[in-house]
Coordinates of C-alpha atoms and ligand atoms in Angstrom, one line a residue:
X4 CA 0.0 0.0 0.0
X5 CA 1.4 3.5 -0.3
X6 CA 1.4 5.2 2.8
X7 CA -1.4 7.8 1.7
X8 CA -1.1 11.3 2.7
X9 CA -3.9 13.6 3.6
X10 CA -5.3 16.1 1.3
X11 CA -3.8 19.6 1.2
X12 CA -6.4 21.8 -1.2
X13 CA -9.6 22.0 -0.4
X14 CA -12.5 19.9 -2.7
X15 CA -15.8 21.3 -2.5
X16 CA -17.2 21.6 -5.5
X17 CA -20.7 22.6 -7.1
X18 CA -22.6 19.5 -7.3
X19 CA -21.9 17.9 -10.8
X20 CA -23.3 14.3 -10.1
X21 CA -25.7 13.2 -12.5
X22 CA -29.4 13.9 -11.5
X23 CA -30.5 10.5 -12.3
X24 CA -28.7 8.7 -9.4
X25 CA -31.4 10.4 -6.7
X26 CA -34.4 8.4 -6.7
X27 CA -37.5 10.3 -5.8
X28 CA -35.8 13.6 -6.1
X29 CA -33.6 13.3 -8.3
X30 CA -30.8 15.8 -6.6
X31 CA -31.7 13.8 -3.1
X32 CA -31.5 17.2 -1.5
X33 CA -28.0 18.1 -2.4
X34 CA -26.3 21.1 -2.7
X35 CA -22.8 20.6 -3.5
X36 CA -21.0 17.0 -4.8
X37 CA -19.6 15.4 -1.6
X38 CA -16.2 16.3 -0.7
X39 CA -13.8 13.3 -0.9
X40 CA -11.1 14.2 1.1
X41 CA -13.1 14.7 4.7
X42 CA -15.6 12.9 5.8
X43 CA -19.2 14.2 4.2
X44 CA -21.3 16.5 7.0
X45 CA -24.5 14.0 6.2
X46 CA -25.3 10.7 4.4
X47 CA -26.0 9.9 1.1
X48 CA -28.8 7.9 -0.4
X49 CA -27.4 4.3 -1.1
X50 CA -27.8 4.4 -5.0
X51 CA -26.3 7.6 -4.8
X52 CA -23.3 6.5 -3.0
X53 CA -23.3 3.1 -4.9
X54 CA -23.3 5.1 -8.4
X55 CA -20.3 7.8 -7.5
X56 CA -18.0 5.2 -6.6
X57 CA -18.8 2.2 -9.6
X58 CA -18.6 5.1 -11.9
X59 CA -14.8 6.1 -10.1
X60 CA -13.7 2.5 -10.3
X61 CA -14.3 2.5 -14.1
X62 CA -11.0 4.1 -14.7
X63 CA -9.2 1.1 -13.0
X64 CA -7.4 -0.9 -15.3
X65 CA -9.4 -4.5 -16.5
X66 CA -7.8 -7.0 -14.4
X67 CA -7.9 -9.4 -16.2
X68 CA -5.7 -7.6 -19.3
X69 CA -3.2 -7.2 -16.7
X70 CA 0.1 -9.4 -17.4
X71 CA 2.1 -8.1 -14.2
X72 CA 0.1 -9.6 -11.3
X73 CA 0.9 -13.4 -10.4
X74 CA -2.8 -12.5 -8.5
X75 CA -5.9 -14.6 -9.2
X76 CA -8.2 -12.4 -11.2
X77 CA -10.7 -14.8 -12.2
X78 CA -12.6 -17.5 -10.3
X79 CA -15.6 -19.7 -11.0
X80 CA -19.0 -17.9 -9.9
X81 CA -19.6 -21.2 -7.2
X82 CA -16.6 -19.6 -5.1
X83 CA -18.1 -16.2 -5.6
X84 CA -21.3 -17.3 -3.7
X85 CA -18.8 -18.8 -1.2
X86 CA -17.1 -15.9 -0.8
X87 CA -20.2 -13.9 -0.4
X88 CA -21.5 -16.4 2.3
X89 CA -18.9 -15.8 4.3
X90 CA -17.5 -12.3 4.1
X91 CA -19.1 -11.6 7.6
X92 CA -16.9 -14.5 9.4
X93 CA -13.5 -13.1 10.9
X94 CA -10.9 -16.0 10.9
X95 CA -9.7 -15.7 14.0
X96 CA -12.9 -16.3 15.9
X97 CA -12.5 -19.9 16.1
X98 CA -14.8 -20.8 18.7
X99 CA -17.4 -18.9 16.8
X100 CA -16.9 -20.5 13.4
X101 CA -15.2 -23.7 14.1
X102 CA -16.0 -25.0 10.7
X103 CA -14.2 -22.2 9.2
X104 CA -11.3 -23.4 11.3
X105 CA -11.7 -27.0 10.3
X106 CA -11.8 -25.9 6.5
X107 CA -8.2 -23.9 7.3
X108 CA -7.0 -27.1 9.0
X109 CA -8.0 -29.2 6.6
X110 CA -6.0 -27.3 3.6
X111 CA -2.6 -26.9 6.0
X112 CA -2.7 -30.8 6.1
X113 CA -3.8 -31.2 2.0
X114 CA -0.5 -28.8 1.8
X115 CA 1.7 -30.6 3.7
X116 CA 0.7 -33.9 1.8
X117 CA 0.8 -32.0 -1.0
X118 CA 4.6 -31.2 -0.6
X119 CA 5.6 -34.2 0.9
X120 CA 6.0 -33.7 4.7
X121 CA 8.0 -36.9 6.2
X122 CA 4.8 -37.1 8.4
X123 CA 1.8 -34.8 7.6
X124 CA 0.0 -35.0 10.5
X125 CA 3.7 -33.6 12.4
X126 CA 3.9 -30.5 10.1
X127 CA 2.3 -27.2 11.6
X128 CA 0.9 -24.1 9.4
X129 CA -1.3 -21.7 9.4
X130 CA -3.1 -19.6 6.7
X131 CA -1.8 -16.1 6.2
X132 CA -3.0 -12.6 4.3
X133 CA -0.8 -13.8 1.2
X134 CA 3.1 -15.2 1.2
X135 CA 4.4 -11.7 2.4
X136 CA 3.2 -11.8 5.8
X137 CA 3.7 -16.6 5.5
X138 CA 7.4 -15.2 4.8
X139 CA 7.3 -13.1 7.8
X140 CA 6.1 -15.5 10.2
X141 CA 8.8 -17.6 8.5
X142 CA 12.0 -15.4 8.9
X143 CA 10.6 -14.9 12.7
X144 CA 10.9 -18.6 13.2
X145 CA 14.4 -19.0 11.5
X146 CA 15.6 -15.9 13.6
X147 CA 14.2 -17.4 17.1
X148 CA 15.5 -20.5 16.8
X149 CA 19.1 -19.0 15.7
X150 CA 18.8 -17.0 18.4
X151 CA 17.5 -20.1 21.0
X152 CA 20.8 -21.3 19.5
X153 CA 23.3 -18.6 20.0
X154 CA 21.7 -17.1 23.3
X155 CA 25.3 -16.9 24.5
X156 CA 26.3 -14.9 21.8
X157 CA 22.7 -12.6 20.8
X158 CA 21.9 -10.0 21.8
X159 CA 25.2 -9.0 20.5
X160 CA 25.9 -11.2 17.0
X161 CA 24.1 -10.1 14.3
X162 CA 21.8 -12.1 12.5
X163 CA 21.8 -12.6 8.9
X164 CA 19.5 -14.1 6.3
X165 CA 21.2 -15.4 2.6
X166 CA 19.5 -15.1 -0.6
X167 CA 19.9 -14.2 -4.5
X168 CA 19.2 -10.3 -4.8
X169 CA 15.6 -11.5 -6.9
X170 CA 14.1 -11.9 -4.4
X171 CA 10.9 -10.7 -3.9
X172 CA 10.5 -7.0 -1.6
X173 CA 8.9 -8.8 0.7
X174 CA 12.3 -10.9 2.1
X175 CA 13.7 -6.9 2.1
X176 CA 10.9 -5.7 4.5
X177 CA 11.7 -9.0 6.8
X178 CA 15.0 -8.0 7.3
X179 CA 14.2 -4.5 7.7
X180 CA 11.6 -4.9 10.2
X181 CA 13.2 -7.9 12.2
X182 CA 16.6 -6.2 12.2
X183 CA 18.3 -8.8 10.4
X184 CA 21.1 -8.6 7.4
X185 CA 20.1 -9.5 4.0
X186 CA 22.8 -11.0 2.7
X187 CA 22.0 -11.1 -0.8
X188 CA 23.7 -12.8 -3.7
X189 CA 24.1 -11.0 -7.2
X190 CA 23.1 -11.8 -10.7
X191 CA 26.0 -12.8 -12.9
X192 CA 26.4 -13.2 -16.7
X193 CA 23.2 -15.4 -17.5
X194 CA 22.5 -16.4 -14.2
X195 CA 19.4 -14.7 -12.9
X196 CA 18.8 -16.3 -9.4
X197 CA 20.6 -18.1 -6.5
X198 CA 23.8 -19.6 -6.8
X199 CA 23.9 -22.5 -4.6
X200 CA 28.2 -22.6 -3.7
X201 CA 27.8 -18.3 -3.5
X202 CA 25.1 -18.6 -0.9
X203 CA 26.8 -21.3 0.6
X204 CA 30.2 -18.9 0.8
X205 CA 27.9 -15.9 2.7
X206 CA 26.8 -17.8 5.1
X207 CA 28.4 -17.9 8.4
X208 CA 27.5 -18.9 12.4
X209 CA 25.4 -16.0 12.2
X210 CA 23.4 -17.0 9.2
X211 CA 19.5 -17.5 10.2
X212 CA 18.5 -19.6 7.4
X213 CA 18.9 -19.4 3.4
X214 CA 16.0 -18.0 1.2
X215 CA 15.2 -20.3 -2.2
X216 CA 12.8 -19.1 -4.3
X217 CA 10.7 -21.4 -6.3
X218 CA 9.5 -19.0 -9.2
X219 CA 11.5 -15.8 -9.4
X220 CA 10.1 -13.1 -10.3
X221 CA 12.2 -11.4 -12.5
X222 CA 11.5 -13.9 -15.0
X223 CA 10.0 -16.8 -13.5
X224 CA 12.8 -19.7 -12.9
X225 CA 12.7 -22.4 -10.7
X226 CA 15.7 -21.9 -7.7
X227 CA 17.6 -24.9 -7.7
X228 CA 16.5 -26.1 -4.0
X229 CA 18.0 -29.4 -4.0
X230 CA 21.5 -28.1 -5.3
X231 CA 21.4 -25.5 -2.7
X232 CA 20.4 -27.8 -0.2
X233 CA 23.6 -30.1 -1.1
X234 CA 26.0 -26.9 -1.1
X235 CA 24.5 -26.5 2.4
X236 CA 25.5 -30.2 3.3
X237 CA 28.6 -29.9 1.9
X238 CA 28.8 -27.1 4.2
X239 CA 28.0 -28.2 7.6
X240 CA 30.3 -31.5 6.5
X241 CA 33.1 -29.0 6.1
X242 CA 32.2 -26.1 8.9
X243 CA 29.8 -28.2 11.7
X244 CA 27.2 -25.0 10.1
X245 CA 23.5 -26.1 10.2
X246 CA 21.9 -24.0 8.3
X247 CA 17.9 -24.7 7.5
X248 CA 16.8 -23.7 4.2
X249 CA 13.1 -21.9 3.4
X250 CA 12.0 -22.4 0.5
X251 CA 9.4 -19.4 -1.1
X252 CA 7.1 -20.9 -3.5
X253 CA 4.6 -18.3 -3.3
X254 CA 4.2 -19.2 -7.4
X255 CA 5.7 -22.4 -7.7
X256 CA 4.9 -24.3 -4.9
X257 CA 1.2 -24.6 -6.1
X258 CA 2.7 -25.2 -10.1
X259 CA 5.6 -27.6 -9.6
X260 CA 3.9 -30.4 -7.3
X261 CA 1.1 -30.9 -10.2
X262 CA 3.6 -30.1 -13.5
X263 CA 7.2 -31.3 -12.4
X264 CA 6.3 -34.0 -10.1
X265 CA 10.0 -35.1 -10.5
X266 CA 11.2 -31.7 -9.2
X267 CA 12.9 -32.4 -5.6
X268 CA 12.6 -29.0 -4.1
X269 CA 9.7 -29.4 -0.8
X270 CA 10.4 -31.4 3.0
X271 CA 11.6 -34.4 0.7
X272 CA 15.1 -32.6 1.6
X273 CA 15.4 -33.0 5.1
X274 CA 17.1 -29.3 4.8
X275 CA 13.6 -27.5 4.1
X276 CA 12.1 -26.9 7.3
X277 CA 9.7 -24.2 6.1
X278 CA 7.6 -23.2 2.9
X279 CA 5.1 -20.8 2.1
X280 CA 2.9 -20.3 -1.1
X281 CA 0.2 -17.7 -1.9
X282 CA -2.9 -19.2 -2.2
X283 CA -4.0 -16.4 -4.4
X284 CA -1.3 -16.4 -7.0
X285 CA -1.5 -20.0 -8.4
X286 CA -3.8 -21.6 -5.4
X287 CA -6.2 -20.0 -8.0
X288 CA -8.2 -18.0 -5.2
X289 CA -8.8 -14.2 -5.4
X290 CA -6.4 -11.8 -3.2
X291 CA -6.1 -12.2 0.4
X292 CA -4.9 -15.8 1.6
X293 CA -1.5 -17.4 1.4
X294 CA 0.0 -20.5 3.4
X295 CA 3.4 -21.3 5.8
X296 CA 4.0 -24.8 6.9
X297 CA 6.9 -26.0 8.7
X298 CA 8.1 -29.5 8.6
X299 CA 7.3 -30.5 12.4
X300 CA 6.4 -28.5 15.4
X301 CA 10.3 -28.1 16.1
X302 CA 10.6 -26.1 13.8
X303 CA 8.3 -23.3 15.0
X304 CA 9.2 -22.1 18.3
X305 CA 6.9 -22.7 20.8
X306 CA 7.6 -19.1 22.5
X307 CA 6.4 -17.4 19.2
X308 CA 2.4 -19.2 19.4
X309 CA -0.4 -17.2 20.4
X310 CA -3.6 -19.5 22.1
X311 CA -7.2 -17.9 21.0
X312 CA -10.4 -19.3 23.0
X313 CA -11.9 -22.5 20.7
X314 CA -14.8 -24.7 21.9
X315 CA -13.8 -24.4 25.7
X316 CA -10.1 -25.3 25.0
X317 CA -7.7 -22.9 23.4
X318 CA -6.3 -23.5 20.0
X319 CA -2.6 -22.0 18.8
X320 CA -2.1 -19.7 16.3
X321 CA 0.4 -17.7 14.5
X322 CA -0.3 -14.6 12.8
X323 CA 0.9 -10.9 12.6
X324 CA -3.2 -9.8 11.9
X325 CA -5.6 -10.6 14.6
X326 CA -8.9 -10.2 12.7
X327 CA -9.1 -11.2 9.0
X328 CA -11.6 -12.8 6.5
X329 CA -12.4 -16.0 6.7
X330 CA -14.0 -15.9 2.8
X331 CA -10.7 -16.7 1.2
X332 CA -9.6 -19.8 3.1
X333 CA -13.2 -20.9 2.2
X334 CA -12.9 -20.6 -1.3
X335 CA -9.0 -22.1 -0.7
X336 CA -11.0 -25.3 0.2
X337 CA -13.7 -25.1 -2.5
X338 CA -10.9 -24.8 -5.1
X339 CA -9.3 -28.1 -3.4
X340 CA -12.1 -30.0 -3.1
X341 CA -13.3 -28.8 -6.9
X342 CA -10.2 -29.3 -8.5
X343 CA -8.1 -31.9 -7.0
X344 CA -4.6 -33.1 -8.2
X345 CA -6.2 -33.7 -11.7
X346 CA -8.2 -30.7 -11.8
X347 CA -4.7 -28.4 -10.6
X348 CA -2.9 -30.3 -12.5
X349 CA -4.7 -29.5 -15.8
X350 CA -5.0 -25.9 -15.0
X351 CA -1.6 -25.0 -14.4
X352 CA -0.5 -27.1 -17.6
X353 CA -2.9 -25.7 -19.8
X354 CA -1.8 -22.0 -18.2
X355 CA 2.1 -23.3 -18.7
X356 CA 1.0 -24.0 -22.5
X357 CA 0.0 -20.8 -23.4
X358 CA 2.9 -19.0 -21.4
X359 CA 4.9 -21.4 -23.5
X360 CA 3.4 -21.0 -27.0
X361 CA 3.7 -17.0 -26.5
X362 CA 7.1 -16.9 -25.8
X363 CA 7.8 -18.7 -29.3
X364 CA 5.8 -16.5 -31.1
X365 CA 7.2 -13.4 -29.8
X366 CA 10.6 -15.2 -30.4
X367 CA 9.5 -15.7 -33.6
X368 CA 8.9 -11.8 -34.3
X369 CA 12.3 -11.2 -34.3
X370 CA 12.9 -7.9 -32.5
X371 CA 13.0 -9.9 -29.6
X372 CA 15.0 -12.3 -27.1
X373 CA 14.2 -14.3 -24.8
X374 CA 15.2 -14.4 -21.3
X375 CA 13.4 -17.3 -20.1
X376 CA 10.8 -19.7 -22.2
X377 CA 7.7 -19.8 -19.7
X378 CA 8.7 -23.9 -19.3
X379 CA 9.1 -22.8 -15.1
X380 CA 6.7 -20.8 -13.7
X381 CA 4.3 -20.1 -16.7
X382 CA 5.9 -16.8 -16.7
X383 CA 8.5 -15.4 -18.9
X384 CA 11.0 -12.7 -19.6
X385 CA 12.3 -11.1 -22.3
X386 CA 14.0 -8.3 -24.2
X387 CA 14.7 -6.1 -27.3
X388 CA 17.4 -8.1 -29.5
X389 CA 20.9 -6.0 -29.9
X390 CA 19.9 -4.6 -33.3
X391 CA 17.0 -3.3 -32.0
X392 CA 18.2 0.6 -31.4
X393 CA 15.0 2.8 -32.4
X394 CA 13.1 1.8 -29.3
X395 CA 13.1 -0.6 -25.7
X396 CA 11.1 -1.9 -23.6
X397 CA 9.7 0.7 -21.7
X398 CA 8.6 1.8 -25.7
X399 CA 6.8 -1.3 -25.7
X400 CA 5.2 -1.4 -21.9
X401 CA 4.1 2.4 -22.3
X402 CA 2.8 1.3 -25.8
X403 CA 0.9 -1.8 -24.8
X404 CA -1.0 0.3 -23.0
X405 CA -2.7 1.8 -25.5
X406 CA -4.3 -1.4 -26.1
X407 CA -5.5 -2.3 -22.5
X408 CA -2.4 -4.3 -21.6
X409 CA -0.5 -3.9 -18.3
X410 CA 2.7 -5.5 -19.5
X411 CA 5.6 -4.4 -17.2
X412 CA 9.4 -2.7 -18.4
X413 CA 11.9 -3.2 -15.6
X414 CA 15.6 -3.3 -15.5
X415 CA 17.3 -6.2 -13.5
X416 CA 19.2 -6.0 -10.3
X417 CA 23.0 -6.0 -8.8
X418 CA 25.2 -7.1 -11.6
X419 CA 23.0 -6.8 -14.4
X420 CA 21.8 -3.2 -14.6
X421 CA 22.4 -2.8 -17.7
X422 CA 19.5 -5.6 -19.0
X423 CA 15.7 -4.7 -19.2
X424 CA 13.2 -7.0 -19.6
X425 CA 9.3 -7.0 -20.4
X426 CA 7.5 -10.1 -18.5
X427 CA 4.2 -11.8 -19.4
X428 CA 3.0 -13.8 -16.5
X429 CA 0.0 -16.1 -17.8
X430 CA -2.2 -17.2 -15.3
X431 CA -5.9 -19.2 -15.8
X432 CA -7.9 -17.0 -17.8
X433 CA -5.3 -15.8 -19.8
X434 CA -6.6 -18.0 -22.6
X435 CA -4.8 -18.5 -26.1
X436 CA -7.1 -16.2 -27.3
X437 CA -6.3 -13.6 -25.5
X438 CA -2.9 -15.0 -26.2
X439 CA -3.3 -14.1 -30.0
X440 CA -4.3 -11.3 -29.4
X441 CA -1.9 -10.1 -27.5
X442 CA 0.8 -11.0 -30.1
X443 CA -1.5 -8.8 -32.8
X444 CA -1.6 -5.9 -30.7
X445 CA 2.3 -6.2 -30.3
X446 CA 2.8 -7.2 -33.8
X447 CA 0.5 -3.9 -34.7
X448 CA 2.9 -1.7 -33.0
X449 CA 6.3 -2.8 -34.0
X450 CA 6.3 -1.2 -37.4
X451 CA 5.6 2.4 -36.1
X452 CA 8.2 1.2 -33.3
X453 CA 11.2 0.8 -35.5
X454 CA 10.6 4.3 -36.8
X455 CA 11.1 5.8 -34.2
X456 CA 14.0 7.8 -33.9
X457 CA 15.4 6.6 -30.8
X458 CA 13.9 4.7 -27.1
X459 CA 11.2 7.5 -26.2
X460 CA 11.3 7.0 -22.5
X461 CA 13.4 9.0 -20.9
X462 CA 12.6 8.3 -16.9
X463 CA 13.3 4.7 -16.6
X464 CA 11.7 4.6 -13.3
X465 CA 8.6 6.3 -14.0
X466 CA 8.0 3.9 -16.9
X467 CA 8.7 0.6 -15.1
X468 CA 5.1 -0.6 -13.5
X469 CA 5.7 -2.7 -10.1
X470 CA 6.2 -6.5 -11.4
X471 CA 6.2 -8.1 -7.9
Ligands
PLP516 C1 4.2 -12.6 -4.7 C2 5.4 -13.1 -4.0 C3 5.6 -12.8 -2.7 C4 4.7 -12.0 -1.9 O1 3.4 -12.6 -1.9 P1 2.0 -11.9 -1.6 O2 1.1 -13.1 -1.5 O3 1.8 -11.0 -2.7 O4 2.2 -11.2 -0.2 C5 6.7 -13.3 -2.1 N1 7.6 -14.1 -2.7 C6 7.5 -14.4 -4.0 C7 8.5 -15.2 -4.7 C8 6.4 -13.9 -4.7 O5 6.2 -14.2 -6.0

């Protein structure tokens, strides 16, 4: 969220809403349009109120044109009823809606199946607001138990976390907030992620855990977990080090269990002791609900649980909100139950198809290269080939627009500034006929593009849309 400021002019204004929205009289009485930036002197009539801000909302962007977000924007009108059933239930009144709770508990242990837990009914989780604040509750269980570890040595020792500077802002705000060092490894050559022998190398007795990402994304690669998980062996062989390994697969931990079943990356490596995933990137549920499990109650310090009154006992929970909708873990179980493995699995492959068949055809086009081929994550990078002088990528993001499409321009971190990439990050919905049509909107433009004189966009930072 941007941290809003308050509003410095003042915003009365003669009335200038449309007569029709009163309903007997059509003006309902007013005077003046209601200010916006304090709080009206009286109320409005519902339709009236309803009508001002549907017809503000128009000017958002259509959601589902948007190729940036890795965010559900489409679900099956079943979970909409759901949803709507239960947007009055707060999660964390257990004892009041103890099936909610059950419906939460159920989908912590279909996840811990899911990613093979050495004994699923030992693994612990909880549902979350999305992975940011699962990868909170993550790093504050790494950093505990370093510091149960160390109590001779912390306060005093600094802690440190390592990980491949892609990843996502939210691993940046852990460190920030929790006062821990982000030891961060940098992109080299072609390599666009982790390095499993560099993150091995920053790590030290001070080293709270290591970060893996499972979908980056810059441009949407798998982190190689097991390889990082052997450097990390090799490691504690060499040093006596221990260092646990979390993996974030906000993206890909709900993509590789169903499409690269023979992808070791999840609690089969006796390394992983946490994992989080966003239940409404490719759990396929709208915003608000992501997941952290930990391999067995161990791994979760004891000292960090909360206990909230449920049916006469108390249950544990873990959690930075306190109150929070209960309509998205609702709909996280609908999708489960609805889909199943087949059902997930068909989704994400037919989704990893069309990322796939894209990234060929804008291969094909010529004025392009590709970074990555959408064969991870369906999600790929790419950018102008070298010939290409007369525009960039931010030429083609600011362009795109035109057309409806939110398709972001961003230049890549510490040590490849000098590379910027457009990404396309398919999700369901984003059909292969939308596909098409994407590619004709882009093929449309590039004639007038290679006329131009030179790249048009001149603020690099204004032009690049957030692609987290
Ligand atoms: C999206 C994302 C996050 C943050 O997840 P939210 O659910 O948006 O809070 C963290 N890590 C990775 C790798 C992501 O893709």
């Amino acid at each position: 969220m941007p941290l809003h400021q308050g509003h410095q002019t003042p915003d009365e204004r003669p009335m200038s809403v449309n007569p029709f929205y009163g309903e007997t009289n059509p003006v309902s009485g007013m005077i003046e349009a209601p200010p916006k930036h304090r709080l009206p002197d009286g109320p409005l009539p519902p339709t009236t109120a309803l009508q001002i801000v549907h017809d503000e909302l128009m000017l958002d962007g259509n959601s589902r044109l948007n190729l940036a977000t890795f965010v559900t924007t489409w679900m099956e009108p079943q979970a909409g009823i759901l949803m709507a059933e239960c947007r009055d239930k707060n999660m964390i009144d257990k004892d009041e809606y103890p099936r909610t709770a059950e419906l939460e508990r159920r989908c912590v242990a279909m996840l811990a199946d899911l990613w093979n837990a050495p004994d699923p009914s030992a693994a612990v989780g909880c549902s979350t607001t999305g992975s940011s604040e699962a990868c909170m509750l993550a790093g504050m269980a790494l950093k505990r138990r370093w510091a149960q570890r160390n109590a001779d040595r912390y306060p005093g020792a600094r802690p440190n976390l390592v990980m491949g500077v892609n990843v996502q802002v939210c691993w940046e705000k852990f460190c920030n907030f929790w006062e821990v060092e982000a030891r961060q490894i940098p992109m080299e050559g072609n390599r666009f992620h982790l390095d499993p022998e560099a993150a091995a190398e920053l790590c030290d007795e001070n080293t709270i855990g290591v970060v893996g990402i499972l979908g980056s994304t810059f441009d949407g690669s798998y982190e190689p977990i097991q390889e990082l998980c052997a450097a990390l062996d090799r490691l504690q062989e060499r040093t006596g080090l221990d260092i646990p390994v979390h993996v974030d697969g906000a993206s890909g931990a709900m993509v590789a269990p169903f499409i690269d079943e023979d992808l070791v990356w999840d609690f089969r490596l006796p390394r992983v002791s946490s994992i989080n995933t966003s239940g409404h990137k490719y759990g396929l549920v709208y915003p608000g609900v992501g997941w952290a499990l930990w391999r067995t109650a161990a791994e979760l310090p004891e000292e960090l649980v909360f206990r909230v009154n449920y049916l006469g006992g108390d249950m544990p929970t873990f959690a930075l909100n306190f109150s929070r909708p209960g309509a998205q873990v609702v709909a996280q179980y609908y999708t489960f139950l609805r889909l199943g493995r087949a059902g997930y699995r068909a989704v994400q492959q037919t989704t990893r198809e069309v990322a796939r068949a894209l990234a060929e055809r804008i291969d094909c086009l010529g004025d392009f290269r590709l970074i990555t081929r959408g064969d991870e994550l369906p999600v790929f990078a790419f950018t102008t080939a070298p010939e290409v002088t007369a525009y960039d990528v931010f030429d083609v993001s600011r362009r795109m627009r035109e057309s409806g499409w939110l398709l972001p321009a961003y230049t890549f971190p510490e040590n490849r500034e000098d590379l910027s990439v457009l990404r396309v990050v398919c999700r369901n919905g984003f059909t292969s006929d939308l596909a098409d049509l994407f590619v004709e909107d882009l093929s449309r433009l590039l004639p007038e593009l290679r006329l131009q004189p030179h790249p048009m966009t001149h603020d690099k930072g204004a032009a690049t849309s957030f692609h987290h």
